[in-house]
Amino acid sequence: MKSLVVLRAVAVAHAVAVCLQPVLAGVYLNGSGTALRLHEPIGLGLAFVSLGQLVVATIYWRSGGRAAAVLVTLPVLAAESFQIAMGYNRQLALHIPLGIAIVAAVCAFAVWTFRPAAAVRRPRSSSEVPA
């Protein structure tokens, strides 16, 4: 299932970039303005990575994979979009805990893509069987 391989690659890249965000925030709090200037474009880029992951997850699901990939990625995309708004509005009381939840969800999803359950194909329904 080639779409699973692509989904794994996107999920791992997504997880690495998401994990970089709190590191950059911490470096900024330690006095580096450069870290904040990197935190912003990476955060914006994460929304696009998440959108790409949603496309790949949909292809994976439609080609016989698990719907869970879409059902996890869609709320992550919404959360990341909201996260960007909270960051720009300096609503740190929401931005920080939401960021923690996003890191946990994205990393857990990346791990899930390598589990045997992700590689199990769902049975085809009778409407999908060619005549």
JSON list of C-alpha atoms in Angstrom, two decimals:
[
{"chain": "A", "resi": 1, "resn": "MET", "atom": "CA", "xyz": [0.00, 0.00, 0.00]},
{"chain": "A", "resi": 2, "resn": "LYS", "atom": "CA", "xyz": [2.03, 2.93, -1.34]},
{"chain": "A", "resi": 3, "resn": "SER", "atom": "CA", "xyz": [-0.26, 5.52, 0.19]},
{"chain": "A", "resi": 4, "resn": "LEU", "atom": "CA", "xyz": [0.64, 4.24, 3.67]},
{"chain": "A", "resi": 5, "resn": "VAL", "atom": "CA", "xyz": [4.34, 4.77, 2.94]},
{"chain": "A", "resi": 6, "resn": "VAL", "atom": "CA", "xyz": [3.63, 8.36, 1.90]},
{"chain": "A", "resi": 7, "resn": "LEU", "atom": "CA", "xyz": [1.38, 8.86, 4.93]},
{"chain": "A", "resi": 8, "resn": "ARG", "atom": "CA", "xyz": [4.16, 7.62, 7.21]},
{"chain": "A", "resi": 9, "resn": "ALA", "atom": "CA", "xyz": [6.65, 10.04, 5.66]},
{"chain": "A", "resi": 10, "resn": "VAL", "atom": "CA", "xyz": [4.30, 13.00, 5.98]},
{"chain": "A", "resi": 11, "resn": "ALA", "atom": "CA", "xyz": [3.31, 12.04, 9.54]},
{"chain": "A", "resi": 12, "resn": "VAL", "atom": "CA", "xyz": [6.94, 11.78, 10.65]},
{"chain": "A", "resi": 13, "resn": "ALA", "atom": "CA", "xyz": [7.85, 15.11, 9.02]},
{"chain": "A", "resi": 14, "resn": "HIS", "atom": "CA", "xyz": [4.80, 16.65, 10.68]},
{"chain": "A", "resi": 15, "resn": "ALA", "atom": "CA", "xyz": [5.83, 15.23, 14.07]},
{"chain": "A", "resi": 16, "resn": "VAL", "atom": "CA", "xyz": [9.40, 16.50, 13.76]},
{"chain": "A", "resi": 17, "resn": "ALA", "atom": "CA", "xyz": [8.24, 20.01, 12.86]},
{"chain": "A", "resi": 18, "resn": "VAL", "atom": "CA", "xyz": [5.63, 20.02, 15.63]},
{"chain": "A", "resi": 19, "resn": "CYS", "atom": "CA", "xyz": [8.24, 18.94, 18.20]},
{"chain": "A", "resi": 20, "resn": "LEU", "atom": "CA", "xyz": [10.51, 21.76, 17.07]},
{"chain": "A", "resi": 21, "resn": "GLN", "atom": "CA", "xyz": [7.91, 24.38, 18.02]},
{"chain": "A", "resi": 22, "resn": "PRO", "atom": "CA", "xyz": [8.13, 24.09, 21.83]},
{"chain": "A", "resi": 23, "resn": "VAL", "atom": "CA", "xyz": [11.92, 23.96, 21.59]},
{"chain": "A", "resi": 24, "resn": "LEU", "atom": "CA", "xyz": [11.92, 27.24, 19.68]},
{"chain": "A", "resi": 25, "resn": "ALA", "atom": "CA", "xyz": [9.48, 28.76, 22.18]},
{"chain": "A", "resi": 26, "resn": "GLY", "atom": "CA", "xyz": [11.78, 27.76, 25.03]},
{"chain": "A", "resi": 27, "resn": "VAL", "atom": "CA", "xyz": [14.84, 29.18, 23.29]},
{"chain": "A", "resi": 28, "resn": "TYR", "atom": "CA", "xyz": [12.87, 32.42, 22.77]},
{"chain": "A", "resi": 29, "resn": "LEU", "atom": "CA", "xyz": [12.03, 32.55, 26.47]},
{"chain": "A", "resi": 30, "resn": "ASN", "atom": "CA", "xyz": [15.74, 32.11, 27.13]},
{"chain": "A", "resi": 31, "resn": "GLY", "atom": "CA", "xyz": [16.39, 35.37, 25.27]},
{"chain": "A", "resi": 32, "resn": "SER", "atom": "CA", "xyz": [16.72, 34.57, 21.56]},
{"chain": "A", "resi": 33, "resn": "GLY", "atom": "CA", "xyz": [14.54, 36.71, 19.31]},
{"chain": "A", "resi": 34, "resn": "THR", "atom": "CA", "xyz": [15.64, 34.60, 16.34]},
{"chain": "A", "resi": 35, "resn": "ALA", "atom": "CA", "xyz": [13.82, 31.60, 17.81]},
{"chain": "A", "resi": 36, "resn": "LEU", "atom": "CA", "xyz": [10.53, 33.50, 17.79]},
{"chain": "A", "resi": 37, "resn": "ARG", "atom": "CA", "xyz": [11.15, 34.58, 14.19]},
{"chain": "A", "resi": 38, "resn": "LEU", "atom": "CA", "xyz": [11.52, 30.87, 13.31]},
{"chain": "A", "resi": 39, "resn": "HIS", "atom": "CA", "xyz": [8.57, 29.78, 15.46]},
{"chain": "A", "resi": 40, "resn": "GLU", "atom": "CA", "xyz": [6.10, 31.81, 13.40]},
{"chain": "A", "resi": 41, "resn": "PRO", "atom": "CA", "xyz": [6.84, 30.53, 9.84]},
{"chain": "A", "resi": 42, "resn": "ILE", "atom": "CA", "xyz": [7.19, 26.94, 11.04]},
{"chain": "A", "resi": 43, "resn": "GLY", "atom": "CA", "xyz": [3.80, 27.26, 12.75]},
{"chain": "A", "resi": 44, "resn": "LEU", "atom": "CA", "xyz": [2.25, 28.57, 9.56]},
{"chain": "A", "resi": 45, "resn": "GLY", "atom": "CA", "xyz": [3.95, 25.82, 7.58]},
{"chain": "A", "resi": 46, "resn": "LEU", "atom": "CA", "xyz": [2.52, 23.22, 9.93]},
{"chain": "A", "resi": 47, "resn": "ALA", "atom": "CA", "xyz": [-1.00, 24.12, 8.82]},
{"chain": "A", "resi": 48, "resn": "PHE", "atom": "CA", "xyz": [0.03, 23.38, 5.23]},
{"chain": "A", "resi": 49, "resn": "VAL", "atom": "CA", "xyz": [1.74, 20.14, 6.23]},
{"chain": "A", "resi": 50, "resn": "SER", "atom": "CA", "xyz": [-1.42, 19.15, 8.09]},
{"chain": "A", "resi": 51, "resn": "LEU", "atom": "CA", "xyz": [-3.50, 19.95, 5.00]},
{"chain": "A", "resi": 52, "resn": "GLY", "atom": "CA", "xyz": [-1.18, 17.81, 2.90]},
{"chain": "A", "resi": 53, "resn": "GLN", "atom": "CA", "xyz": [-1.44, 15.05, 5.49]},
{"chain": "A", "resi": 54, "resn": "LEU", "atom": "CA", "xyz": [-5.22, 15.25, 5.23]},
{"chain": "A", "resi": 55, "resn": "VAL", "atom": "CA", "xyz": [-5.02, 14.77, 1.45]},
{"chain": "A", "resi": 56, "resn": "VAL", "atom": "CA", "xyz": [-2.67, 11.79, 1.82]},
{"chain": "A", "resi": 57, "resn": "ALA", "atom": "CA", "xyz": [-4.79, 10.33, 4.65]},
{"chain": "A", "resi": 58, "resn": "THR", "atom": "CA", "xyz": [-7.88, 10.59, 2.45]},
{"chain": "A", "resi": 59, "resn": "ILE", "atom": "CA", "xyz": [-6.13, 8.82, -0.42]},
{"chain": "A", "resi": 60, "resn": "TYR", "atom": "CA", "xyz": [-4.90, 6.14, 2.01]},
{"chain": "A", "resi": 61, "resn": "TRP", "atom": "CA", "xyz": [-8.44, 5.66, 3.37]},
{"chain": "A", "resi": 62, "resn": "ARG", "atom": "CA", "xyz": [-10.07, 5.57, -0.07]},
{"chain": "A", "resi": 63, "resn": "SER", "atom": "CA", "xyz": [-7.52, 3.01, -1.26]},
{"chain": "A", "resi": 64, "resn": "GLY", "atom": "CA", "xyz": [-8.47, 0.56, 1.49]},
{"chain": "A", "resi": 65, "resn": "GLY", "atom": "CA", "xyz": [-6.79, 1.99, 4.57]},
{"chain": "A", "resi": 66, "resn": "ARG", "atom": "CA", "xyz": [-8.28, 3.01, 7.89]},
{"chain": "A", "resi": 67, "resn": "ALA", "atom": "CA", "xyz": [-10.65, 5.96, 8.19]},
{"chain": "A", "resi": 68, "resn": "ALA", "atom": "CA", "xyz": [-8.91, 6.74, 11.49]},
{"chain": "A", "resi": 69, "resn": "ALA", "atom": "CA", "xyz": [-6.19, 8.54, 9.53]},
{"chain": "A", "resi": 70, "resn": "VAL", "atom": "CA", "xyz": [-8.70, 11.11, 8.31]},
{"chain": "A", "resi": 71, "resn": "LEU", "atom": "CA", "xyz": [-10.58, 11.21, 11.61]},
{"chain": "A", "resi": 72, "resn": "VAL", "atom": "CA", "xyz": [-7.37, 12.17, 13.45]},
{"chain": "A", "resi": 73, "resn": "THR", "atom": "CA", "xyz": [-5.88, 14.50, 10.86]},
{"chain": "A", "resi": 74, "resn": "LEU", "atom": "CA", "xyz": [-8.99, 16.64, 10.37]},
{"chain": "A", "resi": 75, "resn": "PRO", "atom": "CA", "xyz": [-9.24, 17.81, 14.00]},
{"chain": "A", "resi": 76, "resn": "VAL", "atom": "CA", "xyz": [-5.45, 18.28, 14.12]},
{"chain": "A", "resi": 77, "resn": "LEU", "atom": "CA", "xyz": [-5.73, 20.62, 11.12]},
{"chain": "A", "resi": 78, "resn": "ALA", "atom": "CA", "xyz": [-8.51, 22.54, 12.89]},
{"chain": "A", "resi": 79, "resn": "ALA", "atom": "CA", "xyz": [-6.49, 22.69, 16.11]},
{"chain": "A", "resi": 80, "resn": "GLU", "atom": "CA", "xyz": [-3.38, 23.93, 14.31]},
{"chain": "A", "resi": 81, "resn": "SER", "atom": "CA", "xyz": [-5.40, 26.63, 12.57]},
{"chain": "A", "resi": 82, "resn": "PHE", "atom": "CA", "xyz": [-6.86, 27.74, 15.91]},
{"chain": "A", "resi": 83, "resn": "GLN", "atom": "CA", "xyz": [-3.37, 27.53, 17.43]},
{"chain": "A", "resi": 84, "resn": "ILE", "atom": "CA", "xyz": [-2.05, 30.00, 14.87]},
{"chain": "A", "resi": 85, "resn": "ALA", "atom": "CA", "xyz": [-4.83, 32.45, 15.72]},
{"chain": "A", "resi": 86, "resn": "MET", "atom": "CA", "xyz": [-4.17, 32.10, 19.45]},
{"chain": "A", "resi": 87, "resn": "GLY", "atom": "CA", "xyz": [-0.45, 32.68, 18.90]},
{"chain": "A", "resi": 88, "resn": "TYR", "atom": "CA", "xyz": [-1.01, 35.86, 16.91]},
{"chain": "A", "resi": 89, "resn": "ASN", "atom": "CA", "xyz": [-3.49, 37.09, 19.54]},
{"chain": "A", "resi": 90, "resn": "ARG", "atom": "CA", "xyz": [-0.99, 36.30, 22.33]},
{"chain": "A", "resi": 91, "resn": "GLN", "atom": "CA", "xyz": [-3.55, 34.12, 24.09]},
{"chain": "A", "resi": 92, "resn": "LEU", "atom": "CA", "xyz": [-0.89, 32.02, 25.79]},
{"chain": "A", "resi": 93, "resn": "ALA", "atom": "CA", "xyz": [-3.38, 30.54, 28.26]},
{"chain": "A", "resi": 94, "resn": "LEU", "atom": "CA", "xyz": [-4.85, 28.68, 25.25]},
{"chain": "A", "resi": 95, "resn": "HIS", "atom": "CA", "xyz": [-1.82, 28.60, 22.96]},
{"chain": "A", "resi": 96, "resn": "ILE", "atom": "CA", "xyz": [0.44, 26.63, 25.30]},
{"chain": "A", "resi": 97, "resn": "PRO", "atom": "CA", "xyz": [-1.92, 23.81, 26.40]},
{"chain": "A", "resi": 98, "resn": "LEU", "atom": "CA", "xyz": [-3.31, 23.47, 22.87]},
{"chain": "A", "resi": 99, "resn": "GLY", "atom": "CA", "xyz": [0.26, 23.21, 21.60]},
{"chain": "A", "resi": 100, "resn": "ILE", "atom": "CA", "xyz": [0.92, 20.39, 24.05]},
{"chain": "A", "resi": 101, "resn": "ALA", "atom": "CA", "xyz": [-2.20, 18.56, 22.87]},
{"chain": "A", "resi": 102, "resn": "ILE", "atom": "CA", "xyz": [-1.18, 19.02, 19.23]},
{"chain": "A", "resi": 103, "resn": "VAL", "atom": "CA", "xyz": [2.31, 17.66, 19.87]},
{"chain": "A", "resi": 104, "resn": "ALA", "atom": "CA", "xyz": [0.82, 14.62, 21.63]},
{"chain": "A", "resi": 105, "resn": "ALA", "atom": "CA", "xyz": [-1.76, 13.95, 18.90]},
{"chain": "A", "resi": 106, "resn": "VAL", "atom": "CA", "xyz": [0.65, 14.38, 15.98]},
{"chain": "A", "resi": 107, "resn": "CYS", "atom": "CA", "xyz": [3.36, 12.21, 17.57]},
{"chain": "A", "resi": 108, "resn": "ALA", "atom": "CA", "xyz": [0.83, 9.52, 18.53]},
{"chain": "A", "resi": 109, "resn": "PHE", "atom": "CA", "xyz": [-0.50, 9.51, 14.97]},
{"chain": "A", "resi": 110, "resn": "ALA", "atom": "CA", "xyz": [3.00, 9.19, 13.52]},
{"chain": "A", "resi": 111, "resn": "VAL", "atom": "CA", "xyz": [3.63, 6.20, 15.79]},
{"chain": "A", "resi": 112, "resn": "TRP", "atom": "CA", "xyz": [0.26, 4.68, 14.82]},
{"chain": "A", "resi": 113, "resn": "THR", "atom": "CA", "xyz": [1.16, 4.76, 11.12]},
{"chain": "A", "resi": 114, "resn": "PHE", "atom": "CA", "xyz": [3.95, 2.25, 11.86]},
{"chain": "A", "resi": 115, "resn": "ARG", "atom": "CA", "xyz": [1.75, -0.10, 13.88]},
{"chain": "A", "resi": 116, "resn": "PRO", "atom": "CA", "xyz": [0.39, -3.25, 12.22]},
{"chain": "A", "resi": 117, "resn": "ALA", "atom": "CA", "xyz": [-3.17, -1.92, 12.56]},
{"chain": "A", "resi": 118, "resn": "ALA", "atom": "CA", "xyz": [-2.39, 0.84, 10.07]},
{"chain": "A", "resi": 119, "resn": "ALA", "atom": "CA", "xyz": [-1.37, -1.68, 7.42]},
{"chain": "A", "resi": 120, "resn": "VAL", "atom": "CA", "xyz": [-4.56, -3.78, 7.74]},
{"chain": "A", "resi": 121, "resn": "ARG", "atom": "CA", "xyz": [-6.77, -3.23, 4.74]},
{"chain": "A", "resi": 122, "resn": "ARG", "atom": "CA", "xyz": [-10.45, -2.77, 5.40]},
{"chain": "A", "resi": 123, "resn": "PRO", "atom": "CA", "xyz": [-12.79, -5.19, 3.64]},
{"chain": "A", "resi": 124, "resn": "ARG", "atom": "CA", "xyz": [-14.32, -3.99, 0.41]},
{"chain": "A", "resi": 125, "resn": "SER", "atom": "CA", "xyz": [-18.05, -3.48, 0.45]},
{"chain": "A", "resi": 126, "resn": "SER", "atom": "CA", "xyz": [-20.23, -5.03, -2.22]},
{"chain": "A", "resi": 127, "resn": "SER", "atom": "CA", "xyz": [-20.71, -1.61, -3.84]},
{"chain": "A", "resi": 128, "resn": "GLU", "atom": "CA", "xyz": [-16.93, -1.33, -4.40]},
{"chain": "A", "resi": 129, "resn": "VAL", "atom": "CA", "xyz": [-16.57, -4.73, -6.07]},
{"chain": "A", "resi": 130, "resn": "PRO", "atom": "CA", "xyz": [-16.36, -4.37, -9.87]},
{"chain": "A", "resi": 131, "resn": "ALA", "atom": "CA", "xyz": [-19.11, -6.09, -11.83]}
]
